[in-house]
Coordinates of C-alpha atoms and ligand atoms in Angstrom, one line a residue:
X54 CA -11.8 15.7 10.4
X55 CA -11.5 19.5 10.2
X56 CA -10.3 20.5 6.8
X57 CA -12.0 22.8 4.5
X58 CA -9.7 22.4 1.4
X59 CA -11.4 20.8 -1.6
X60 CA -8.5 18.4 -1.8
X61 CA -7.9 15.7 0.8
X62 CA -4.1 15.9 -0.1
X63 CA -4.0 19.4 1.5
X64 CA -5.5 18.2 4.8
X65 CA -3.6 16.6 7.6
X66 CA -4.9 13.1 6.7
X67 CA -2.9 10.0 6.0
X68 CA -3.4 8.1 2.7
X69 CA -3.6 4.3 2.2
X70 CA -3.1 3.4 -1.5
X71 CA -4.5 0.2 -2.8
X72 CA -4.0 -1.5 -6.1
X73 CA -3.1 -4.8 -7.5
X74 CA 0.5 -5.5 -8.4
X75 CA 1.3 -3.5 -11.6
X76 CA -1.4 -0.8 -11.0
X77 CA 1.3 1.9 -10.7
X78 CA 0.9 2.5 -6.9
X79 CA 4.6 3.1 -6.3
X80 CA 4.8 5.6 -9.2
X81 CA 1.7 7.5 -8.0
X82 CA 2.9 7.4 -4.4
X83 CA 6.3 9.0 -5.2
X84 CA 4.6 11.8 -7.2
X85 CA 2.0 12.4 -4.5
X86 CA 4.7 12.4 -1.8
X87 CA 6.7 15.1 -3.6
X88 CA 3.8 17.4 -4.3
X89 CA 1.9 17.0 -1.1
X90 CA 4.6 16.2 1.4
X91 CA 3.6 12.7 2.3
X92 CA 6.2 10.5 3.8
X93 CA 5.9 7.0 2.1
X94 CA 5.7 3.8 4.1
X95 CA 6.1 1.1 1.5
X96 CA 5.4 -2.4 3.3
X97 CA 7.1 -4.4 0.5
X98 CA 10.2 -2.2 0.4
X99 CA 10.7 -2.1 4.1
X100 CA 10.4 -5.9 4.2
X101 CA 12.8 -6.3 1.4
X102 CA 15.4 -4.1 3.3
X103 CA 14.9 -6.2 6.4
X104 CA 15.2 -9.3 4.2
X105 CA 18.6 -8.1 2.9
X106 CA 20.0 -7.1 6.4
X107 CA 21.4 -10.5 7.0
X108 CA 19.9 -10.7 10.5
X109 CA 17.9 -13.7 11.8
X110 CA 14.6 -11.7 11.3
X111 CA 15.8 -10.9 7.8
X112 CA 16.3 -14.5 7.0
X113 CA 12.7 -15.2 8.2
X114 CA 11.3 -12.4 6.2
X115 CA 13.2 -13.3 3.0
X116 CA 11.7 -16.8 3.2
X117 CA 8.3 -15.3 2.7
X118 CA 9.0 -12.4 0.3
X119 CA 11.0 -14.5 -2.1
X120 CA 8.0 -16.9 -2.4
X121 CA 5.3 -14.2 -2.7
X122 CA 3.7 -15.1 0.6
X123 CA 2.6 -12.6 3.2
X124 CA 5.1 -12.3 6.0
X125 CA 3.7 -13.3 9.5
X126 CA 1.2 -10.8 11.0
X127 CA 3.2 -10.0 14.1
X128 CA 6.4 -9.1 12.0
X129 CA 4.6 -6.7 9.7
X130 CA 2.5 -5.1 12.5
X131 CA 5.6 -4.4 14.5
X132 CA 7.3 -2.9 11.5
X133 CA 4.5 -0.5 10.6
X134 CA 3.9 0.5 14.2
X135 CA 7.6 1.4 14.7
X136 CA 7.4 3.3 11.4
X137 CA 4.4 5.3 12.5
X138 CA 5.8 6.0 16.0
X139 CA 9.1 7.2 14.4
X140 CA 7.4 10.0 12.5
X141 CA 6.2 13.3 14.0
X142 CA 2.3 13.6 14.3
X143 CA 2.5 16.6 11.9
X144 CA 4.0 14.4 9.1
X145 CA 1.4 13.0 6.8
X146 CA 2.0 9.3 5.9
X147 CA 1.3 7.5 2.6
X148 CA 0.8 3.8 3.3
X149 CA 1.6 1.6 0.3
X150 CA 1.1 -2.2 0.8
X151 CA -0.7 -2.3 4.1
X152 CA -3.3 -3.4 5.3
X153 CA -3.4 -6.6 3.1
X154 CA -5.8 -8.7 5.0
X155 CA -8.6 -8.3 7.6
X156 CA -6.3 -9.1 10.5
X157 CA -3.9 -6.4 9.4
X158 CA -6.8 -4.1 9.0
X159 CA -7.8 -4.6 12.5
X160 CA -4.3 -4.2 13.8
X161 CA -3.8 -1.2 11.5
X162 CA -7.0 0.5 12.7
X163 CA -6.1 -0.1 16.2
X164 CA -2.6 1.5 15.9
X165 CA -4.0 4.5 14.1
X166 CA -6.6 5.0 16.7
X167 CA -4.1 4.7 19.5
X168 CA -1.8 7.5 18.0
X169 CA -4.8 9.6 16.8
X170 CA -4.2 9.5 13.0
X171 CA -6.9 9.7 10.4
X172 CA -6.7 8.2 6.9
X173 CA -8.5 8.0 3.5
X174 CA -8.0 5.3 0.9
X175 CA -7.4 5.4 -2.8
X176 CA -7.9 2.2 -4.9
X177 CA -6.3 2.1 -8.4
X178 CA -8.4 -0.2 -10.3
X179 CA -6.7 -2.6 -12.8
X180 CA -7.4 -6.1 -14.1
X181 CA -5.0 -8.9 -13.1
X182 CA -4.2 -9.5 -16.7
X183 CA -3.0 -6.1 -17.3
X184 CA -1.2 -6.0 -14.0
X185 CA 0.7 -9.2 -14.8
X186 CA 1.8 -7.9 -18.2
X187 CA 3.2 -4.7 -16.6
X188 CA 5.0 -6.6 -13.8
X189 CA 6.7 -8.9 -16.1
X190 CA 8.0 -5.8 -18.1
X191 CA 9.2 -4.1 -14.8
X192 CA 11.0 -7.4 -13.9
X193 CA 13.4 -6.9 -16.8
X194 CA 14.3 -3.4 -15.6
X195 CA 14.4 -3.8 -11.7
X196 CA 15.6 -7.5 -11.4
X197 CA 13.3 -8.4 -8.5
X198 CA 13.3 -12.1 -7.8
X199 CA 9.5 -12.1 -7.0
X200 CA 8.6 -10.1 -10.1
X201 CA 10.3 -12.3 -12.7
X202 CA 8.4 -15.6 -11.8
X203 CA 5.0 -15.7 -13.3
X204 CA 3.8 -18.2 -10.7
X205 CA 4.9 -15.9 -7.8
X206 CA 3.4 -12.8 -9.3
X207 CA 0.2 -14.7 -9.7
X208 CA 0.3 -15.9 -6.1
X209 CA 0.8 -12.3 -4.9
X210 CA -2.1 -11.2 -7.1
X211 CA -4.3 -13.9 -5.7
X212 CA -3.5 -12.6 -2.2
X213 CA -4.7 -9.2 -3.5
X214 CA -8.0 -10.5 -5.0
X215 CA -8.8 -12.9 -2.2
X216 CA -7.7 -11.0 0.9
X217 CA -6.9 -7.4 0.2
X218 CA -10.2 -6.8 -1.7
X219 CA -12.0 -7.7 1.5
X220 CA -10.2 -4.9 3.2
X221 CA -11.1 -2.4 0.5
X222 CA -14.8 -3.5 0.6
X223 CA -14.8 -2.9 4.4
X224 CA -13.2 0.5 4.1
X225 CA -15.6 1.3 1.2
X226 CA -18.6 0.6 3.6
X227 CA -17.0 3.1 5.9
X228 CA -16.9 5.6 3.1
X229 CA -13.1 6.0 3.1
X230 CA -12.3 4.8 -0.4
X231 CA -11.9 6.8 -3.6
X232 CA -11.7 4.6 -6.8
X233 CA -9.6 5.6 -9.7
X234 CA -9.3 3.9 -13.1
X235 CA -5.8 2.5 -13.5
X236 CA -6.0 1.7 -17.1
X237 CA -5.4 5.4 -18.0
X238 CA -2.0 6.9 -18.6
X239 CA 0.2 7.7 -15.5
X240 CA -0.6 11.4 -15.9
X241 CA -4.3 10.8 -16.2
X242 CA -4.3 8.5 -13.1
X243 CA -2.4 11.1 -11.2
X244 CA -4.8 13.8 -12.2
X245 CA -7.7 11.7 -11.1
X246 CA -6.1 11.2 -7.7
X247 CA -5.2 14.8 -7.2
X248 CA -8.7 16.0 -8.0
X249 CA -10.1 14.2 -4.9
Ligands
AMP1486 P1 5.0 -5.8 -2.9 O1 6.3 -5.0 -3.3 O2 4.0 -4.9 -2.3 O3 4.4 -6.6 -4.0 O4 5.4 -6.8 -1.7 C1 6.4 -7.7 -1.8 C2 6.3 -8.8 -0.8 O5 6.5 -8.2 0.5 C3 5.0 -9.5 -0.8 O6 4.9 -10.6 -1.6 C4 5.0 -10.1 0.7 O7 6.0 -11.2 0.8 C5 5.7 -8.9 1.5 N1 4.7 -8.0 2.0 C6 4.4 -6.7 1.6 N2 3.5 -6.1 2.2 C7 3.1 -7.0 3.2 C8 2.2 -7.0 4.2 N3 1.4 -5.9 4.5 N4 2.0 -8.2 5.0 C9 2.8 -9.2 4.8 N5 3.7 -9.1 3.8 C10 3.9 -8.2 3.0

């Protein structure tokens, strides 16, 4: 990577944002996108749009999303590949919600390699207890079916701790991950991310 700026956000490098449900990923993603011109690919949001489309594929996707299960590998990989190919090479992308397991990681790495895109990762650290508290609060405001049910939220968090953490560990070994304390205020977390 040829970039001599002290901040990765000023380089032509994509970003993968990791964090358990409730860690404030979405909020930080929107601020980063605005300030540093990232285009956000939010896996959950894209899948919810497909689920609401009324198509046959939408019905399938909805049956997974509503229960808090990961949608099948082929579907999410196709969605992310199309999203990457639809953007010009010069447009930095911020990935939120992908890759979530080791299979997705392999697929994601392969696609990124094929199209010649580089990325770094940020992991916003938060305990599941704090995440759950925040998500149940958010449910009152946003009215998401999969946020309002504690059992479903816990299942999504379990997927994070059991599957996504393995991905983060792998990227950590590759020196790609920056860790940020998510217990701090939104502004402090943002300042921590921007400093990198
Ligand atoms: P989120 O908004 O990130 O919590 O995602 C909401 C739901 O979308 C998840 O519970 C899954 O059903 C689905 N989803 C999001 N990202 C992925 C992914 N990378 N792979 C499979 N399913 C996903």
